[in-house]
XYZ file of C-alpha atoms in Angstrom:
590
model
C 71.459 -27.282 -5.870
C 70.079 -28.912 -2.778
C 72.812 -31.262 -1.565
C 72.096 -34.300 0.533
C 70.765 -32.832 3.794
C 71.968 -35.583 6.108
C 75.618 -34.644 5.705
C 77.254 -32.046 7.887
C 76.490 -28.439 7.021
C 78.747 -26.494 9.375
C 78.316 -23.029 10.711
C 81.538 -21.902 9.073
C 82.217 -18.854 11.216
C 81.506 -20.863 14.356
C 83.566 -23.826 13.172
C 86.588 -21.632 12.445
C 86.207 -19.860 15.760
C 85.950 -23.094 17.778
C 88.871 -24.726 15.975
C 91.068 -21.695 16.521
C 90.101 -21.655 20.193
C 91.162 -25.284 20.451
C 94.509 -24.612 18.834
C 93.906 -25.993 15.336
C 95.241 -24.049 12.318
C 92.444 -22.318 10.430
C 93.491 -20.238 7.417
C 90.290 -18.210 7.473
C 90.645 -17.339 11.151
C 92.021 -13.956 12.140
C 93.321 -14.097 15.716
C 91.630 -11.633 17.992
C 93.969 -9.059 19.474
C 94.243 -9.311 23.257
C 93.450 -6.226 25.286
C 96.444 -4.123 26.337
C 98.402 -5.865 29.081
C 97.616 -4.415 32.479
C 98.557 -5.962 35.795
C 95.591 -5.889 38.176
C 95.965 -4.425 41.627
C 95.809 -7.309 44.092
C 94.740 -7.001 47.732
C 95.406 -10.267 49.540
C 94.017 -11.995 52.619
C 91.023 -9.744 53.230
C 89.010 -11.206 56.147
C 85.300 -11.499 55.446
C 84.202 -13.307 58.629
C 83.421 -11.593 61.936
C 83.743 -14.205 64.683
C 82.856 -12.612 68.031
C 86.021 -12.522 70.130
C 87.700 -15.191 68.022
C 90.742 -15.175 65.817
C 90.048 -14.967 62.094
C 90.415 -18.355 60.429
C 92.941 -18.006 57.530
C 90.478 -19.868 55.347
C 87.862 -17.145 55.915
C 89.677 -14.641 53.748
C 89.696 -13.576 50.101
C 92.026 -12.012 47.544
C 90.716 -9.162 45.408
C 91.968 -8.507 41.863
C 91.057 -5.027 40.590
C 91.598 -4.045 36.936
C 93.607 -0.907 36.285
C 92.775 1.935 33.938
C 89.040 1.215 33.728
C 86.905 4.341 33.354
C 83.719 2.683 34.549
C 83.198 0.658 37.685
C 83.983 -2.973 36.818
C 81.657 -5.875 37.581
C 82.853 -8.271 40.276
C 83.149 -12.029 39.805
C 83.202 -13.777 43.191
C 85.050 -17.009 42.379
C 84.802 -20.136 44.546
C 87.504 -22.746 43.981
C 86.916 -26.502 43.756
C 88.760 -29.440 45.258
C 85.832 -31.615 46.445
C 85.350 -29.275 49.445
C 88.550 -30.738 50.983
C 91.446 -29.096 49.082
C 92.687 -25.544 48.771
C 93.626 -23.835 45.512
C 97.093 -22.846 46.696
C 98.909 -25.461 44.625
C 96.649 -25.441 41.555
C 96.279 -21.638 41.185
C 93.066 -22.007 39.211
C 91.602 -18.878 40.784
C 94.624 -16.593 40.217
C 94.877 -17.690 36.591
C 91.187 -16.958 36.052
C 91.496 -13.528 37.681
C 94.542 -12.633 35.583
C 92.690 -13.659 32.401
C 89.605 -11.556 33.169
C 91.262 -8.435 34.592
C 92.523 -7.119 31.200
C 88.895 -7.134 30.031
C 87.853 -4.839 32.860
C 86.541 -7.458 35.292
C 87.247 -7.444 39.038
C 87.609 -10.862 40.646
C 87.430 -11.935 44.293
C 88.999 -15.315 45.092
C 87.190 -16.711 48.118
C 88.696 -19.262 50.498
C 86.463 -21.335 52.746
C 86.931 -23.784 55.601
C 87.665 -27.279 54.362
C 86.213 -30.670 55.175
C 86.529 -33.058 56.899
C 87.670 -30.760 59.751
C 84.716 -28.490 58.960
C 81.591 -30.207 57.675
C 78.652 -28.769 55.796
C 77.195 -26.156 56.078
C 80.488 -24.428 56.995
C 81.574 -24.074 53.340
C 78.290 -22.573 52.142
C 78.110 -20.292 55.178
C 81.603 -18.977 54.420
C 80.710 -18.304 50.785
C 77.560 -16.453 51.862
C 79.565 -14.378 54.353
C 82.080 -13.479 51.629
C 79.321 -12.457 49.218
C 77.699 -10.304 51.897
C 81.011 -8.640 52.746
C 81.752 -7.868 49.096
C 78.223 -6.522 48.569
C 78.735 -4.098 51.488
C 82.220 -2.948 50.547
C 81.879 -2.163 46.834
C 82.495 1.565 47.298
C 85.580 0.949 49.420
C 87.238 -1.202 46.756
C 85.869 0.412 43.608
C 83.723 -2.146 41.756
C 80.075 -2.054 40.752
C 78.011 -3.363 43.648
C 75.003 -3.807 41.356
C 76.915 -6.280 39.186
C 78.012 -9.041 41.538
C 78.375 -12.459 39.906
C 79.018 -15.607 41.928
C 81.145 -18.132 40.033
C 82.673 -21.472 40.903
C 84.478 -24.484 39.525
C 83.705 -28.108 40.449
C 82.832 -28.169 44.174
C 83.040 -24.373 44.003
C 80.280 -24.374 41.381
C 78.184 -26.434 43.806
C 78.710 -23.819 46.527
C 78.055 -20.881 44.186
C 74.814 -22.442 42.953
C 73.689 -23.497 46.431
C 74.154 -20.043 47.955
C 72.375 -18.441 44.988
C 69.419 -20.859 45.071
C 68.899 -21.593 48.777
C 68.053 -18.135 50.102
C 68.666 -19.183 53.699
C 72.421 -18.676 53.417
C 72.315 -15.052 52.250
C 69.227 -14.093 54.266
C 71.299 -14.428 57.441
C 73.206 -11.399 56.139
C 70.010 -9.590 55.065
C 70.773 -10.145 51.383
C 68.525 -11.706 48.766
C 69.877 -13.956 45.990
C 67.911 -11.740 43.597
C 70.487 -9.009 44.236
C 73.099 -11.122 42.423
C 73.583 -10.308 38.743
C 74.204 -13.935 37.867
C 75.832 -17.287 38.587
C 78.634 -18.858 36.520
C 78.906 -22.594 37.201
C 81.838 -24.438 35.584
C 81.936 -28.257 35.695
C 79.927 -28.356 38.886
C 78.118 -30.825 41.130
C 74.442 -30.000 41.583
C 73.012 -33.250 42.900
C 74.929 -34.803 45.810
C 73.050 -38.092 45.803
C 75.350 -40.585 44.054
C 74.476 -42.291 40.793
C 75.998 -45.317 39.094
C 78.457 -43.007 37.311
C 79.667 -41.204 40.447
C 83.407 -41.709 40.940
C 84.617 -43.120 44.259
C 86.670 -39.994 44.971
C 83.510 -37.908 44.727
C 81.505 -40.342 46.864
C 84.147 -40.189 49.583
C 84.331 -36.388 49.491
C 80.551 -36.122 49.758
C 80.506 -38.460 52.780
C 83.293 -36.477 54.485
C 81.579 -33.148 53.872
C 77.839 -33.846 53.948
C 77.370 -37.294 55.445
C 75.270 -39.878 53.672
C 71.697 -39.290 54.837
C 69.446 -38.853 51.748
C 67.532 -35.934 53.273
C 70.732 -34.086 54.082
C 72.164 -34.678 50.618
C 68.958 -33.466 49.001
C 68.890 -30.302 51.123
C 72.499 -29.528 50.204
C 71.938 -30.120 46.465
C 71.439 -26.923 44.440
C 68.974 -28.639 42.126
C 66.572 -29.089 45.049
C 66.227 -25.324 45.379
C 65.645 -24.334 41.745
C 63.044 -21.602 41.480
C 61.736 -18.973 39.068
C 63.244 -16.042 40.970
C 66.831 -17.319 40.861
C 69.505 -15.108 39.292
C 70.541 -15.746 35.661
C 72.710 -18.847 35.245
C 75.570 -19.752 32.904
C 76.142 -23.510 33.327
C 79.075 -25.083 31.471
C 80.460 -28.624 31.483
C 83.409 -30.112 29.603
C 83.372 -32.675 26.814
C 85.923 -34.767 28.760
C 84.519 -33.952 32.190
C 84.194 -36.276 35.172
C 81.521 -38.967 34.634
C 78.008 -37.615 34.924
C 78.939 -33.936 35.175
C 77.412 -32.878 31.793
C 74.204 -34.763 32.686
C 74.078 -33.024 36.068
C 74.571 -29.641 34.393
C 71.662 -30.184 32.029
C 69.428 -31.416 34.826
C 70.105 -28.267 36.840
C 69.277 -26.157 33.783
C 66.112 -28.174 33.153
C 65.085 -27.839 36.816
C 65.452 -24.072 36.616
C 63.572 -23.838 33.332
C 60.880 -26.147 34.681
C 60.040 -23.556 37.325
C 59.637 -20.810 34.732
C 63.186 -19.479 35.004
C 64.020 -18.151 31.533
C 67.578 -16.815 31.806
C 69.583 -20.042 31.759
C 72.367 -20.802 29.289
C 73.801 -24.317 29.471
C 76.424 -25.871 27.185
C 78.961 -28.671 26.914
C 82.261 -27.189 25.759
C 83.935 -29.262 23.005
C 87.618 -30.096 23.292
C 87.797 -29.321 27.010
C 88.237 -31.296 30.215
C 87.450 -30.702 33.875
C 90.467 -28.438 34.319
C 91.010 -26.811 30.926
C 87.427 -25.477 30.981
C 88.418 -22.999 33.682
C 91.625 -21.810 31.983
C 90.455 -18.559 30.436
C 93.748 -17.299 28.981
C 94.924 -17.257 25.359
C 94.103 -15.120 22.351
C 90.796 -16.912 21.746
C 88.927 -18.885 24.352
C 85.380 -20.229 24.093
C 84.618 -20.166 27.811
C 86.078 -16.692 28.319
C 83.942 -15.389 25.446
C 80.844 -16.917 27.033
C 81.716 -15.462 30.433
C 82.394 -11.971 29.058
C 79.107 -12.047 27.158
C 77.288 -13.203 30.312
C 78.902 -10.320 32.212
C 77.778 -7.958 29.417
C 81.381 -6.915 28.810
C 81.933 -8.154 25.239
C 79.342 -9.682 22.858
C 79.800 -13.118 21.347
C 80.822 -13.579 17.707
C 77.721 -13.185 15.568
C 77.567 -16.794 14.323
C 77.941 -18.245 17.798
C 75.328 -15.875 19.196
C 72.927 -17.041 16.471
C 73.604 -20.674 17.363
C 72.938 -20.086 21.063
C 69.770 -18.177 20.238
C 68.572 -21.154 18.180
C 69.381 -23.610 20.979
C 67.441 -21.452 23.412
C 64.450 -21.215 21.079
C 64.251 -24.983 20.593
C 63.886 -25.618 24.295
C 60.233 -25.196 23.283
C 60.377 -26.470 19.690
C 57.711 -25.873 17.025
C 57.216 -29.650 16.614
C 56.462 -32.317 19.184
C 56.496 -36.058 19.786
C 54.112 -35.683 22.736
C 51.061 -36.726 20.653
C 52.519 -40.242 20.495
C 52.205 -40.340 24.304
C 48.527 -39.411 24.474
C 47.439 -42.738 25.854
C 50.821 -44.430 26.183
C 49.388 -47.688 24.875
C 52.032 -49.794 23.234
C 54.981 -47.679 24.368
C 57.721 -49.866 25.848
C 61.050 -49.066 27.486
C 64.260 -50.530 26.066
C 67.839 -50.291 27.370
C 70.177 -48.084 25.371
C 73.015 -50.004 23.750
C 75.925 -48.986 21.520
C 73.944 -49.529 18.316
C 71.173 -47.240 19.557
C 73.708 -44.518 20.394
C 75.026 -44.954 16.857
C 71.505 -44.198 15.619
C 71.830 -40.663 16.994
C 75.124 -39.904 15.270
C 73.666 -38.949 11.849
C 72.036 -35.995 13.624
C 74.987 -35.211 15.895
C 77.731 -35.285 13.245
C 80.375 -32.843 14.501
C 78.523 -32.365 17.805
C 78.807 -35.725 19.568
C 79.791 -33.915 22.772
C 76.188 -32.695 23.103
C 75.023 -36.281 23.651
C 76.952 -36.242 26.941
C 74.105 -34.175 28.396
C 71.900 -37.258 28.359
C 72.244 -40.365 30.578
C 71.248 -42.508 27.564
C 69.967 -45.284 29.804
C 66.552 -46.028 28.288
C 64.566 -45.211 25.213
C 60.833 -45.524 24.652
C 59.304 -46.832 21.464
C 56.244 -48.155 19.711
C 56.284 -51.228 17.509
C 56.047 -49.483 14.123
C 53.874 -52.087 12.408
C 51.487 -52.311 15.374
C 51.300 -48.531 15.443
C 50.368 -48.414 11.766
C 47.625 -50.974 12.384
C 46.227 -48.791 15.162
C 45.774 -45.756 12.896
C 42.476 -45.298 11.033
C 42.709 -45.971 7.265
C 41.111 -42.619 6.519
C 44.142 -41.012 8.165
C 46.996 -42.994 6.611
C 45.456 -44.946 3.727
C 45.640 -48.668 2.974
C 48.245 -50.920 1.440
C 51.574 -52.584 1.990
C 53.797 -49.710 0.899
C 54.804 -47.262 3.633
C 55.961 -43.712 3.004
C 57.551 -41.779 5.869
C 57.668 -37.980 5.521
C 59.606 -35.930 8.060
C 59.475 -32.228 8.935
C 61.915 -31.445 6.104
C 59.599 -33.196 3.632
C 62.230 -35.885 3.093
C 60.644 -39.220 2.315
C 61.475 -42.864 2.903
C 59.776 -45.648 0.955
C 59.467 -49.166 2.362
C 57.388 -52.274 1.834
C 56.027 -53.834 5.018
C 57.493 -57.251 4.309
C 60.864 -55.609 3.641
C 61.095 -54.176 7.167
C 59.126 -56.680 9.282
C 61.965 -59.212 9.863
C 64.112 -56.524 11.517
C 61.502 -55.454 14.099
C 61.101 -51.738 13.320
C 60.444 -49.428 16.266
C 59.221 -45.851 16.328
C 61.298 -44.144 19.024
C 59.307 -41.448 20.856
C 61.316 -40.812 24.057
C 64.817 -40.997 25.498
C 65.530 -41.063 29.239
C 63.021 -38.616 30.754
C 62.504 -36.599 27.556
C 59.182 -37.191 25.801
C 59.567 -34.502 23.140
C 62.492 -35.614 21.010
C 62.367 -32.423 18.958
C 64.251 -30.873 21.865
C 67.206 -32.992 20.759
C 69.126 -31.965 17.674
C 71.748 -29.700 16.180
C 71.888 -26.471 14.184
C 73.783 -25.356 11.112
C 74.125 -22.433 8.730
C 75.056 -22.917 5.077
C 77.489 -20.497 3.476
C 74.930 -19.890 0.748
C 71.582 -21.332 -0.273
C 72.514 -22.384 -3.802
C 75.857 -23.147 -5.445
C 74.673 -22.003 -8.853
C 72.768 -18.736 -8.459
C 72.722 -15.679 -6.241
C 70.641 -15.958 -3.100
C 70.286 -14.186 0.243
C 72.556 -15.208 3.134
C 71.279 -18.403 4.690
C 69.823 -18.216 8.219
C 70.382 -20.725 11.000
C 68.706 -24.070 10.297
C 67.573 -26.854 12.653
C 68.314 -30.575 12.369
C 66.067 -32.103 15.081
C 65.973 -35.732 16.184
C 62.190 -35.958 16.580
C 60.567 -39.374 16.476
C 62.670 -41.796 14.441
C 62.927 -45.358 13.211
C 65.184 -47.892 14.926
C 65.416 -51.600 14.107
C 65.812 -54.008 17.007
C 67.565 -56.446 14.677
C 70.579 -55.331 12.653
C 69.112 -54.385 9.250
C 70.679 -54.690 5.795
C 72.339 -51.717 4.125
C 69.167 -50.431 2.466
C 67.518 -49.958 5.896
C 70.400 -48.433 7.792
C 70.075 -44.909 9.222
C 69.242 -42.108 6.812
C 68.482 -38.538 7.801
C 64.983 -39.071 6.389
C 64.295 -41.568 9.218
C 64.363 -38.711 11.777
C 62.136 -35.735 12.500
C 58.906 -37.729 12.300
C 55.598 -36.503 13.682
C 52.173 -38.141 13.986
C 51.449 -36.927 10.424
C 54.468 -38.676 8.911
C 52.894 -42.008 7.922
C 51.069 -43.010 4.745
C 50.202 -46.421 3.322
C 49.543 -47.135 -0.345
C 48.698 -50.113 -2.510
C 51.074 -48.988 -5.290
C 54.863 -49.090 -5.016
C 56.242 -45.482 -5.026
C 59.585 -46.791 -6.280
C 58.083 -48.769 -9.161
C 59.517 -46.375 -11.807
C 63.034 -47.282 -10.657
C 62.815 -51.003 -9.871
C 63.971 -52.110 -13.350
C 67.066 -49.919 -13.375
C 70.516 -51.409 -12.980
C 71.370 -52.285 -9.381
C 74.054 -49.578 -8.985
C 71.783 -46.864 -10.374
C 68.796 -47.963 -8.284
C 70.877 -47.945 -5.102
C 72.285 -44.493 -5.897
C 68.773 -43.131 -6.341
C 67.603 -44.692 -3.090
C 69.564 -45.586 0.006
C 73.149 -44.874 -1.098
C 72.693 -41.257 -2.159
C 69.056 -40.666 -1.278
C 68.181 -38.793 -4.479
C 64.500 -39.773 -4.404
C 64.309 -39.167 -0.655
C 64.841 -35.446 -1.342
C 64.244 -34.757 -5.063
C 61.696 -35.661 -7.643
C 63.083 -37.821 -10.454
C 60.879 -38.735 -13.425
C 57.917 -37.377 -11.510
C 58.505 -39.520 -8.406
C 59.851 -38.203 -5.120
C 59.466 -35.167 -2.808
C 60.597 -31.579 -2.779
C 62.495 -31.451 0.491
C 63.713 -28.317 2.225
C 65.543 -27.012 5.248
C 63.835 -26.138 8.546
C 64.436 -22.582 9.747
C 65.607 -22.483 13.360
C 63.665 -19.269 13.913
C 60.209 -20.825 13.569
C 60.433 -24.339 12.107
C 59.121 -23.133 8.740
C 60.221 -24.604 5.418
C 63.180 -22.687 4.014
C 65.280 -22.573 0.871
C 67.011 -24.223 -0.809
C 64.238 -26.490 -2.022
C 65.241 -29.800 -3.576
C 64.027 -29.233 -7.123
C 63.319 -32.017 -9.602
C 66.716 -33.178 -10.804
C 65.698 -32.673 -14.424
C 64.941 -28.996 -13.774
C 68.488 -27.914 -12.971
C 70.425 -26.212 -15.781
C 72.745 -28.661 -17.600
C 75.929 -27.066 -16.298
C 74.634 -27.319 -12.706
C 73.803 -31.007 -13.042
C 77.164 -31.705 -14.688
C 79.027 -29.950 -11.888
C 77.065 -31.801 -9.214
C 77.824 -35.212 -10.648
C 81.436 -34.705 -11.742
C 82.706 -31.923 -9.418
C 80.910 -32.714 -6.181
C 83.678 -31.587 -3.823
C 83.826 -28.161 -5.469
C 80.049 -27.734 -5.351
C 79.899 -28.817 -1.707
C 82.671 -26.377 -0.738
C 80.670 -23.470 -2.166
C 77.735 -24.253 0.109
C 79.793 -25.348 3.100
C 78.660 -28.963 3.216
C 80.102 -32.426 2.727
C 79.839 -33.861 -0.797
C 77.210 -36.469 -1.612
C 79.568 -38.614 -3.670
C 77.955 -40.999 -6.151
C 79.888 -44.238 -6.641
C 81.854 -44.301 -9.865
C 79.894 -47.363 -11.065
C 76.644 -45.363 -10.995
C 77.846 -41.826 -11.728
C 77.571 -41.794 -15.517
C 74.327 -43.777 -15.489
C 72.709 -41.318 -13.072
C 73.922 -38.404 -15.159
C 72.489 -39.939 -18.317
C 69.177 -40.790 -16.635
C 68.589 -37.167 -15.688
C 69.739 -35.821 -19.060
C 67.348 -38.157 -20.850
C 64.509 -37.191 -18.544
C 65.244 -33.491 -19.017
C 64.603 -33.781 -22.750
C 61.018 -34.670 -21.949
C 60.493 -31.630 -19.690
C 59.896 -27.925 -20.374
C 62.739 -25.414 -20.114
C 64.925 -25.834 -16.999
C 64.795 -23.622 -13.949
C 66.794 -20.390 -14.319
């Protein structure tokens, strides 16, 4: 049976994997066995600079961790520590811990020191990183790692330096090396735009002034995002759910800048359950970030479910639906400030994935007055009348009367911040099975996009509050009629009417007594309609309908969703309504 689609349908394998990585008990999870313990060979304090006639600065050295027992040449991760360009990693040992976590998987790691500000101002730090990369590229045969697989990685300010050296070719060209020779860049909780925003912490502002000064041109030139281009190496860009203010937004903007130039090999994520420091701790039996890094290095593939999720996210960077048609002439579109109630409007889509909203500044949204918009559409396109039907990309429907919604100032939201295609926002899920009551093929990954959606400027009553059917709207979603689509249900008892409509949304997804839609899922692969289809309630076999009404938790567990619980006051009445209606129909679906 098609359960209420606006509840969470988790990707079970992914959910178990993430929870186990975060330390929560998961009975279905089988801990991955760590690779055999092997202490890496460590060569310390290797000088990479060549000052003419000058003593080597201790900060212009690196430590090299080489895995033991590897039959093939290992890739090399060149790791740049953070510390706002002013602190060393000696006390924090972030780099050594990362190297010790990767070495058992057959990865060589170079921990690069660089001269620190304020004694040494920019571009000293980036020049040192470039010199270290050039040295390691030349000496691969001497140390025994694969010189064709050099990855530059960094954390915090180190991610800034790694990205800057990989994107601004001037730093490596001094050493006759092209950034295209790098196999990739791994940027963890980094800073990619040095120009401060309202969210920028004072500690960061001060560090930027000490290192780069405060001239806008200088800050722009030293910002990795300013140098995004199509020929950049592949990027893995990760930020933490509990990161420093603005860091997840900055990460997404770097990814968007790269993609905007035609760069196609960018993976960017916010890591749930992590903070600015835990994101770079790659130890433990299971670790989300380590799995992503090893997959990026082409050492170990991701778990199948997680790989499918990332593939879907990548595909929906260019989604099969669009809200851009609403912007054709821009007439009537107004900007509004985002407030807490608007953020709450996004939560029905981002259930279980609220951390992904951190990628957005959520400062402004753009909307049309819904009633004015309807008046602007030709009657031959949407019909005539006072009864509005909204139909989204899942064929879920909402039924309203104009006078019912007018007092609460309905808006049609068509943009958020600088994003004009709201189908790029959304989440993905994979049911355990398509139906609870009959055999069916394994379910593929499905999409739950935001799309255009309805928001009321004034707090609406319960019957108008957010439903999943209010989202995923396109320019073809609007129809007006002179007859009330809910007329067959208006005379029912209050509890039963509310269960059919806004409380449980039966007639938003299913046909009942000949009224209502046949909704469906949206396949992440191509946006096409996909099983299970929401069949007329009367068509389900009696035992299926009985189980759905009286054993909802059990039915939901079979599919891997949350139960759509009908209030006890309406449960028996809804059951009886469908049973009575079934007697007037042909044989039920088998």
